[in-house]
């Protein structure tokens, strides 16, 4: 990192200290200075400043080996290091949570908005939730930032949301709109990126996995990829994008780009419904109806799921060959169906391995992806927030 002034350097050291304390819970300034290769005076000054802001607290160290005056330990004051998270991935729903620096969720609730709402009304509803619900439980100072998960891409150059399944979010500067309404720093990203970062933080901590793919099959189809420990986002923030990959059913038209055969048309929630209607004289309107027919093993529903299992297999095979991941996570509303047919999909992956006999990636189903999204949103806030 290029640092060009002592003020900037102090900010960087403050962040290092916060991250160190996240890993080490509690320790003395002396030990911290040694481990971070900083002078005792630097650590002490920065710690004092952060204590005044309420981010750190002194704790008694339970160390019987020390004779005489017991040195005080320093630890994070989790109570004052909270992130407010909004999950806006589901049309009509705002899931809100507050998580502390260890991403432990301390408040969790959901609110609905009408499908006819304008973007201003959705933003205003987020504002009301913050003022009327969150600030009833926490003070403004306890919240260090706001993390927002959206379906769609946060375009780096314009700061607009683009290519969103939720039409009313498209081409809207939601980061700026929410910052203004909430009076807080807002960080915003795509739900798949947040999910993969959330899993990566967890996996990397326990198992040193540096290559992870998260496939999010919900109202839309997206992926997040961490390769060699880095989130892939591309020059404009568009990568990695898979939804228009032409490996789907060529009779189905993409509702976003109008082409035939885009994989998202098959594997998104409404894809199951549309494909059912393509094959059956009986017409259905909702995913719930499809699930019910599948539950009864109705012929067309079984046919739809078998075809989608093969398409998913092709997609997983491509992802495996491009990224060579340790693990592929699958999350979203369709995960229950995917679980039923994943073995069929994996046959495709096995038959198209780069090196036959190569180890297959681990496949994990994320049953509660909304919790993963919220965790990822909190991680995003804490990783970008600067304490000083
Ligand atoms: Zn398309």
Tab-separated table of C-alpha atoms and ligand atoms in Angstrom:
chain	number	residue	atom	x	y	z
A	1	UNK	CA	0.000	0.000	0.000
A	2	UNK	CA	1.364	3.453	-0.928
A	3	UNK	CA	1.223	5.796	2.034
A	4	UNK	CA	2.192	9.430	1.527
A	5	UNK	CA	1.703	11.181	4.838
A	6	UNK	CA	1.972	10.540	8.541
A	7	UNK	CA	-1.795	11.010	8.899
A	8	UNK	CA	-2.392	8.277	6.320
A	9	UNK	CA	0.193	6.086	8.025
A	10	UNK	CA	-1.613	6.473	11.349
A	11	UNK	CA	-4.891	5.380	9.699
A	12	UNK	CA	-3.227	2.289	8.275
A	13	UNK	CA	-1.710	1.373	11.657
A	14	UNK	CA	-5.073	1.904	13.379
A	15	UNK	CA	-6.671	-0.545	10.967
A	16	UNK	CA	-3.825	-3.031	11.544
A	17	UNK	CA	-4.418	-2.818	15.288
A	18	UNK	CA	-8.178	-3.365	14.904
A	19	UNK	CA	-7.598	-6.406	12.667
A	20	UNK	CA	-4.954	-7.744	15.031
A	21	UNK	CA	-7.359	-7.514	17.960
A	22	UNK	CA	-10.067	-9.237	15.930
A	23	UNK	CA	-7.745	-12.231	15.556
A	24	UNK	CA	-6.209	-12.139	19.028
A	25	UNK	CA	-9.128	-11.062	21.245
A	26	UNK	CA	-7.093	-9.365	23.979
A	27	UNK	CA	-3.441	-8.506	24.499
A	28	UNK	CA	-1.048	-5.918	25.855
A	29	UNK	CA	0.219	-2.947	23.874
A	30	UNK	CA	3.752	-4.309	24.285
A	31	UNK	CA	2.962	-7.665	22.662
A	32	UNK	CA	0.939	-5.967	19.945
A	33	UNK	CA	3.818	-3.572	19.146
A	34	UNK	CA	6.232	-6.510	18.830
A	35	UNK	CA	3.893	-8.579	16.654
A	36	UNK	CA	3.049	-5.671	14.335
A	37	UNK	CA	6.661	-4.392	14.231
A	38	UNK	CA	5.566	-0.956	15.455
A	39	UNK	CA	7.012	1.158	18.248
A	40	UNK	CA	5.350	0.958	21.652
A	41	UNK	CA	4.676	4.719	21.516
A	42	UNK	CA	2.859	4.414	18.160
A	43	UNK	CA	0.672	1.556	19.376
A	44	UNK	CA	-0.020	3.298	22.660
A	45	UNK	CA	-1.013	6.624	21.060
A	46	UNK	CA	-3.289	5.034	18.482
A	47	UNK	CA	-4.889	2.751	21.097
A	48	UNK	CA	-5.587	5.729	23.339
A	49	UNK	CA	-7.235	7.594	20.491
A	50	UNK	CA	-9.386	4.605	19.582
A	51	UNK	CA	-10.306	4.089	23.227
A	52	UNK	CA	-11.579	7.642	23.382
A	53	UNK	CA	-13.748	6.907	20.348
A	54	UNK	CA	-15.057	3.857	22.159
A	55	UNK	CA	-13.733	1.249	19.706
A	56	UNK	CA	-11.327	-0.332	22.211
A	57	UNK	CA	-11.529	-1.087	25.901
A	58	UNK	CA	-9.117	-2.055	28.641
A	59	UNK	CA	-9.491	-5.451	30.197
A	60	UNK	CA	-7.713	-7.103	33.098
A	61	UNK	CA	-5.339	-9.749	31.790
A	62	UNK	CA	-5.585	-12.950	33.732
A	63	UNK	CA	-1.866	-13.728	33.687
A	64	UNK	CA	-0.507	-15.133	36.950
A	65	UNK	CA	3.068	-15.318	35.618
A	66	UNK	CA	3.387	-11.549	35.801
A	67	UNK	CA	4.721	-10.400	39.148
A	68	UNK	CA	3.892	-6.931	40.437
A	69	UNK	CA	1.735	-4.517	38.456
A	70	UNK	CA	-0.450	-6.486	36.029
A	71	UNK	CA	-0.380	-4.905	32.554
A	72	UNK	CA	-3.794	-4.079	31.153
A	73	UNK	CA	-5.024	-5.915	28.093
A	74	UNK	CA	-6.612	-4.126	25.157
A	75	UNK	CA	-9.558	-5.596	23.329
A	76	UNK	CA	-12.226	-4.579	20.844
A	77	UNK	CA	-15.354	-3.012	22.261
A	78	UNK	CA	-17.760	-4.991	20.072
A	79	UNK	CA	-20.657	-2.985	21.420
A	80	UNK	CA	-19.400	0.078	19.534
A	81	UNK	CA	-18.349	-1.740	16.370
A	82	UNK	CA	-21.586	-2.585	14.635
A	83	UNK	CA	-22.555	-2.753	11.003
A	84	UNK	CA	-26.084	-2.157	9.746
A	85	UNK	CA	-26.939	-4.482	6.852
A	86	UNK	CA	-29.754	-4.349	4.314
A	87	UNK	CA	-30.455	-7.372	2.136
A	88	UNK	CA	-32.455	-6.138	-0.879
A	89	UNK	CA	-32.050	-9.236	-3.030
A	90	UNK	CA	-35.691	-10.318	-2.858
A	91	UNK	CA	-38.281	-8.146	-4.658
A	92	UNK	CA	-40.695	-6.625	-2.128
A	93	UNK	CA	-38.608	-7.526	0.926
A	94	UNK	CA	-36.077	-5.606	3.012
A	95	UNK	CA	-34.195	-7.831	5.422
A	96	UNK	CA	-32.306	-5.786	7.952
A	97	UNK	CA	-29.682	-6.885	10.451
A	98	UNK	CA	-27.111	-5.429	12.790
A	99	UNK	CA	-23.909	-7.429	13.197
A	100	UNK	CA	-20.893	-6.771	15.386
A	101	UNK	CA	-17.233	-6.899	14.312
A	102	UNK	CA	-17.157	-10.669	14.691
A	103	UNK	CA	-20.220	-10.738	12.312
A	104	UNK	CA	-22.397	-12.021	15.143
A	105	UNK	CA	-25.934	-10.911	14.316
A	106	UNK	CA	-27.459	-8.988	17.224
A	107	UNK	CA	-30.634	-7.762	15.515
A	108	UNK	CA	-32.510	-9.273	12.590
A	109	UNK	CA	-35.868	-8.378	11.075
A	110	UNK	CA	-37.693	-8.164	7.753
A	111	UNK	CA	-40.081	-5.666	6.260
A	112	UNK	CA	-42.126	-5.659	3.069
A	113	UNK	CA	-42.617	-2.979	0.450
A	114	UNK	CA	-45.242	-2.941	-2.275
A	115	UNK	CA	-44.262	-4.211	-5.721
A	116	UNK	CA	-45.599	-0.908	-7.023
A	117	UNK	CA	-43.153	1.168	-4.942
A	118	UNK	CA	-40.851	3.657	-6.633
A	119	UNK	CA	-37.125	3.601	-5.936
A	120	UNK	CA	-37.550	6.701	-3.721
A	121	UNK	CA	-40.170	4.858	-1.666
A	122	UNK	CA	-37.859	1.856	-1.166
A	123	UNK	CA	-35.028	4.167	-0.054
A	124	UNK	CA	-37.423	6.041	2.259
A	125	UNK	CA	-38.562	2.716	3.771
A	126	UNK	CA	-34.913	1.843	4.531
A	127	UNK	CA	-34.618	5.268	6.189
A	128	UNK	CA	-37.735	4.685	8.312
A	129	UNK	CA	-36.506	1.226	9.369
A	130	UNK	CA	-33.211	2.778	10.439
A	131	UNK	CA	-34.805	5.605	12.430
A	132	UNK	CA	-37.782	3.754	13.889
A	133	UNK	CA	-36.385	0.259	14.490
A	134	UNK	CA	-32.581	0.287	14.534
A	135	UNK	CA	-32.059	3.575	16.417
A	136	UNK	CA	-34.565	2.385	19.015
A	137	UNK	CA	-32.081	-0.378	19.902
A	138	UNK	CA	-28.688	1.132	19.073
A	139	UNK	CA	-27.203	4.605	19.126
A	140	UNK	CA	-25.974	6.238	15.934
A	141	UNK	CA	-22.374	6.047	17.182
A	142	UNK	CA	-22.494	2.278	17.573
A	143	UNK	CA	-23.070	1.840	13.834
A	144	UNK	CA	-19.791	2.343	11.946
A	145	UNK	CA	-21.230	1.833	8.470
A	146	UNK	CA	-23.972	0.336	6.343
A	147	UNK	CA	-23.592	-2.672	4.024
A	148	UNK	CA	-26.176	-3.263	1.314
A	149	UNK	CA	-26.693	-6.376	-0.804
A	150	UNK	CA	-28.393	-5.879	-4.156
A	151	UNK	CA	-29.184	-8.168	-7.039
A	152	UNK	CA	-27.348	-6.683	-9.996
A	153	UNK	CA	-23.989	-5.077	-10.557
A	154	UNK	CA	-22.578	-2.047	-8.775
A	155	UNK	CA	-20.960	-0.224	-11.683
A	156	UNK	CA	-17.635	1.157	-10.523
A	157	UNK	CA	-17.510	4.152	-12.906
A	158	UNK	CA	-21.041	5.551	-12.520
A	159	UNK	CA	-21.888	4.083	-9.065
A	160	UNK	CA	-25.222	2.980	-10.578
A	161	UNK	CA	-26.810	-0.426	-10.164
A	162	UNK	CA	-27.077	-2.168	-13.538
A	163	UNK	CA	-28.337	-5.494	-14.862
A	164	UNK	CA	-30.607	-6.010	-11.849
A	165	UNK	CA	-33.422	-8.541	-11.697
A	166	UNK	CA	-35.351	-5.905	-9.772
A	167	UNK	CA	-36.158	-3.449	-12.559
A	168	UNK	CA	-36.661	-0.448	-10.274
A	169	UNK	CA	-33.035	-0.628	-9.043
A	170	UNK	CA	-31.582	-0.359	-12.553
A	171	UNK	CA	-29.509	2.764	-13.343
A	172	UNK	CA	-30.093	4.146	-9.852
A	173	UNK	CA	-27.256	5.567	-7.712
A	174	UNK	CA	-28.457	3.582	-4.693
A	175	UNK	CA	-25.213	3.981	-2.729
A	176	UNK	CA	-25.514	7.779	-2.795
A	177	UNK	CA	-29.299	7.737	-2.245
A	178	UNK	CA	-28.981	5.545	0.842
A	179	UNK	CA	-25.974	7.511	2.198
A	180	UNK	CA	-28.027	10.680	2.011
A	181	UNK	CA	-31.133	9.207	3.633
A	182	UNK	CA	-29.290	7.376	6.419
A	183	UNK	CA	-26.537	9.949	7.024
A	184	UNK	CA	-24.009	7.090	7.100
A	185	UNK	CA	-21.256	5.716	4.889
A	186	UNK	CA	-22.849	3.073	2.675
A	187	UNK	CA	-21.073	0.200	0.966
A	188	UNK	CA	-22.958	-1.723	-1.681
A	189	UNK	CA	-22.289	-4.886	-3.660
A	190	UNK	CA	-23.810	-7.734	-5.558
A	191	UNK	CA	-25.241	-10.570	-3.445
A	192	UNK	CA	-23.032	-13.247	-5.063
A	193	UNK	CA	-19.856	-11.275	-4.315
A	194	UNK	CA	-20.943	-10.837	-0.689
A	195	UNK	CA	-21.752	-14.529	-0.337
A	196	UNK	CA	-18.424	-15.665	-1.720
A	197	UNK	CA	-16.544	-13.198	0.509
A	198	UNK	CA	-18.497	-14.360	3.535
A	199	UNK	CA	-17.687	-18.032	2.838
A	200	UNK	CA	-14.106	-17.150	1.993
A	201	UNK	CA	-13.558	-15.355	5.313
A	202	UNK	CA	-14.920	-18.407	7.095
A	203	UNK	CA	-13.161	-21.067	5.014
A	204	UNK	CA	-9.866	-19.274	4.854
A	205	UNK	CA	-9.849	-18.978	8.615
A	206	UNK	CA	-10.342	-22.717	9.169
A	207	UNK	CA	-9.161	-24.519	6.070
A	208	UNK	CA	-6.952	-22.168	4.052
A	209	UNK	CA	-9.150	-22.394	0.974
A	210	UNK	CA	-8.073	-19.680	-1.453
A	211	UNK	CA	-10.273	-20.592	-4.438
A	212	UNK	CA	-14.020	-20.526	-3.961
A	213	UNK	CA	-17.008	-20.125	-6.281
A	214	UNK	CA	-20.473	-19.176	-5.009
A	215	UNK	CA	-23.367	-19.838	-7.383
A	216	UNK	CA	-26.483	-17.891	-6.473
A	217	UNK	CA	-29.571	-19.365	-8.147
A	218	UNK	CA	-32.507	-17.244	-7.070
A	219	UNK	CA	-34.580	-14.558	-8.859
A	220	UNK	CA	-31.535	-14.277	-11.112
A	221	UNK	CA	-28.422	-16.366	-11.611
A	222	UNK	CA	-25.060	-15.007	-10.538
A	223	UNK	CA	-21.691	-16.052	-9.259
A	224	UNK	CA	-19.036	-14.660	-6.999
A	225	UNK	CA	-15.488	-15.925	-7.347
A	226	UNK	CA	-12.482	-15.694	-5.066
A	227	UNK	CA	-9.382	-16.793	-6.996
A	228	UNK	CA	-6.023	-17.058	-5.251
A	229	UNK	CA	-7.529	-15.176	-2.303
A	230	UNK	CA	-8.828	-12.222	-4.368
A	231	UNK	CA	-12.396	-11.341	-5.307
A	232	UNK	CA	-12.711	-11.169	-9.092
A	233	UNK	CA	-14.583	-8.045	-10.257
A	234	UNK	CA	-13.056	-6.973	-13.590
A	235	UNK	CA	-12.226	-3.466	-14.786
A	236	UNK	CA	-15.776	-2.043	-14.588
A	237	UNK	CA	-17.120	-4.291	-11.818
A	238	UNK	CA	-18.974	-6.545	-14.321
A	239	UNK	CA	-17.088	-9.782	-13.776
A	240	UNK	CA	-17.689	-12.626	-13.340
A	241	UNK	CA	-20.964	-12.766	-15.256
A	242	UNK	CA	-22.502	-16.042	-16.331
A	243	UNK	CA	-26.198	-15.372	-16.841
A	244	UNK	CA	-25.984	-14.968	-20.648
A	245	UNK	CA	-23.831	-18.036	-21.200
A	246	UNK	CA	-25.554	-19.791	-24.149
A	247	UNK	CA	-25.771	-23.281	-22.674
A	248	UNK	CA	-29.484	-23.293	-21.823
A	249	UNK	CA	-32.645	-24.412	-23.599
A	250	UNK	CA	-32.639	-22.767	-27.062
A	251	UNK	CA	-36.443	-22.414	-27.002
A	252	UNK	CA	-36.313	-20.078	-24.021
A	253	UNK	CA	-35.788	-16.359	-24.484
A	254	UNK	CA	-33.721	-14.319	-22.018
A	255	UNK	CA	-35.817	-11.652	-20.322
A	256	UNK	CA	-32.759	-9.414	-20.009
A	257	UNK	CA	-30.983	-9.608	-23.387
A	258	UNK	CA	-33.710	-11.249	-25.523
A	259	UNK	CA	-31.309	-13.919	-26.846
A	260	UNK	CA	-32.247	-17.582	-26.873
A	261	UNK	CA	-30.590	-20.157	-24.629
A	262	UNK	CA	-29.088	-17.929	-21.864
A	263	UNK	CA	-28.443	-20.164	-18.846
A	264	UNK	CA	-30.201	-17.777	-16.484
A	265	UNK	CA	-33.511	-18.379	-18.304
A	266	UNK	CA	-33.387	-22.013	-17.149
A	267	UNK	CA	-31.886	-21.847	-13.682
A	268	UNK	CA	-33.543	-18.769	-12.144
A	269	UNK	CA	-36.692	-19.313	-10.042
A	270	UNK	CA	-39.106	-18.356	-12.828
A	271	UNK	CA	-37.128	-20.515	-15.269
A	272	UNK	CA	-38.681	-23.628	-13.734
A	273	UNK	CA	-42.159	-22.159	-14.178
A	274	UNK	CA	-41.569	-20.975	-17.764
A	275	UNK	CA	-40.042	-24.305	-18.796
A	276	UNK	CA	-42.948	-26.190	-17.248
A	277	UNK	CA	-45.362	-24.065	-19.260
A	278	UNK	CA	-43.308	-24.727	-22.397
A	279	UNK	CA	-43.718	-28.495	-22.019
A	280	UNK	CA	-47.174	-28.814	-20.486
A	281	UNK	CA	-50.646	-27.888	-21.640
A	282	UNK	CA	-51.423	-27.071	-18.020
A	283	UNK	CA	-50.056	-23.581	-17.214
A	284	UNK	CA	-48.685	-22.595	-13.800
A	285	UNK	CA	-47.898	-19.151	-12.419
A	286	UNK	CA	-45.581	-19.605	-9.467
A	287	UNK	CA	-42.523	-21.468	-8.216
A	288	UNK	CA	-44.616	-22.784	-5.310
A	289	UNK	CA	-46.915	-24.504	-7.806
A	290	UNK	CA	-43.916	-26.059	-9.500
A	291	UNK	CA	-42.578	-27.321	-6.163
A	292	UNK	CA	-45.930	-28.875	-5.398
A	293	UNK	CA	-46.014	-30.714	-8.753
A	294	UNK	CA	-42.415	-31.850	-8.294
A	295	UNK	CA	-43.348	-33.080	-4.815
A	296	UNK	CA	-45.981	-35.310	-6.452
A	297	UNK	CA	-43.394	-36.413	-9.043
A	298	UNK	CA	-45.654	-35.147	-11.818
A	299	UNK	CA	-44.216	-36.148	-15.200
A	300	UNK	CA	-43.520	-32.703	-16.711
A	301	UNK	CA	-42.094	-31.335	-13.443
A	302	UNK	CA	-39.678	-34.285	-13.320
A	303	UNK	CA	-38.713	-33.661	-16.967
A	304	UNK	CA	-38.038	-29.955	-16.231
A	305	UNK	CA	-35.856	-30.764	-13.259
A	306	UNK	CA	-33.904	-33.428	-15.160
A	307	UNK	CA	-33.186	-30.995	-17.983
A	308	UNK	CA	-32.131	-28.297	-15.513
A	309	UNK	CA	-29.848	-30.779	-13.721
A	310	UNK	CA	-28.005	-31.367	-17.014
A	311	UNK	CA	-27.756	-27.610	-17.708
A	312	UNK	CA	-26.499	-26.977	-14.177
A	313	UNK	CA	-23.964	-29.752	-14.751
A	314	UNK	CA	-22.655	-27.991	-17.875
A	315	UNK	CA	-22.385	-24.741	-15.953
A	316	UNK	CA	-20.574	-26.359	-13.010
A	317	UNK	CA	-18.223	-28.084	-15.430
A	318	UNK	CA	-17.316	-24.737	-17.047
A	319	UNK	CA	-16.824	-23.078	-13.659
A	320	UNK	CA	-14.688	-25.972	-12.466
A	321	UNK	CA	-12.481	-25.916	-15.547
A	322	UNK	CA	-12.046	-22.130	-15.561
A	323	UNK	CA	-11.437	-21.534	-11.857
A	324	UNK	CA	-10.274	-24.902	-10.491
A	325	UNK	CA	-11.953	-24.111	-7.146
A	326	UNK	CA	-11.510	-25.951	-3.845
A	327	UNK	CA	-15.210	-25.588	-3.237
A	328	UNK	CA	-18.371	-24.526	-5.095
A	329	UNK	CA	-21.187	-23.221	-2.906
A	330	UNK	CA	-24.739	-23.154	-4.202
A	331	UNK	CA	-27.297	-20.893	-2.564
A	332	UNK	CA	-30.630	-19.227	-3.295
A	333	UNK	CA	-34.295	-20.184	-3.328
A	334	UNK	CA	-33.787	-23.059	-5.806
A	335	UNK	CA	-31.187	-24.843	-3.662
A	336	UNK	CA	-33.740	-27.358	-2.335
A	337	UNK	CA	-34.450	-28.581	-5.880
A	338	UNK	CA	-30.773	-28.570	-6.861
A	339	UNK	CA	-29.944	-30.755	-3.870
A	340	UNK	CA	-32.293	-33.419	-5.294
A	341	UNK	CA	-30.421	-33.647	-8.594
A	342	UNK	CA	-26.854	-32.571	-7.825
A	343	UNK	CA	-25.467	-36.089	-8.370
A	344	UNK	CA	-26.830	-36.028	-11.936
A	345	UNK	CA	-25.224	-32.608	-12.481
A	346	UNK	CA	-21.889	-33.817	-11.143
A	347	UNK	CA	-21.809	-36.584	-13.777
A	348	UNK	CA	-21.376	-33.783	-16.341
A	349	UNK	CA	-18.541	-32.278	-14.313
A	350	UNK	CA	-16.782	-35.657	-14.051
A	351	UNK	CA	-17.134	-36.391	-17.775
A	352	UNK	CA	-15.618	-33.031	-18.756
A	353	UNK	CA	-12.639	-32.907	-16.416
A	354	UNK	CA	-9.473	-31.324	-17.786
A	355	UNK	CA	-7.412	-34.169	-16.404
A	356	UNK	CA	-9.399	-37.390	-16.024
A	357	UNK	CA	-9.285	-38.677	-12.491
A	358	UNK	CA	-8.653	-35.182	-11.151
A	359	UNK	CA	-10.154	-34.325	-7.770
A	360	UNK	CA	-13.642	-32.826	-8.031
A	361	UNK	CA	-14.367	-29.604	-6.142
A	362	UNK	CA	-16.332	-29.952	-2.970
A	363	UNK	CA	-19.990	-28.944	-3.490
A	364	UNK	CA	-21.771	-27.307	-0.571
A	365	UNK	CA	-25.416	-26.284	-0.396
A	366	UNK	CA	-26.046	-23.083	1.520
A	367	UNK	CA	-29.476	-23.564	3.073
A	368	UNK	CA	-29.642	-20.057	4.573
A	369	UNK	CA	-28.113	-17.825	1.937
A	370	UNK	CA	-29.830	-14.731	3.332
A	371	UNK	CA	-27.740	-15.121	6.511
A	372	UNK	CA	-24.644	-15.525	4.314
A	373	UNK	CA	-25.579	-12.376	2.370
A	374	UNK	CA	-25.945	-10.394	5.619
A	375	UNK	CA	-22.654	-11.724	6.964
A	376	UNK	CA	-20.963	-10.743	3.701
A	377	UNK	CA	-22.482	-7.255	3.907
A	378	UNK	CA	-21.076	-6.844	7.440
A	379	UNK	CA	-17.662	-8.106	6.296
A	380	UNK	CA	-17.741	-5.557	3.469
A	381	UNK	CA	-18.350	-2.712	5.912
A	382	UNK	CA	-15.674	-3.818	8.358
A	383	UNK	CA	-13.063	-4.490	5.681
A	384	UNK	CA	-13.454	-0.995	4.172
A	385	UNK	CA	-14.168	1.063	7.279
A	386	UNK	CA	-11.245	3.118	8.610
A	387	UNK	CA	-11.319	3.668	12.396
A	388	UNK	CA	-9.321	6.925	12.361
B	1	LIG	ZN1	-29.383	-13.205	-21.908
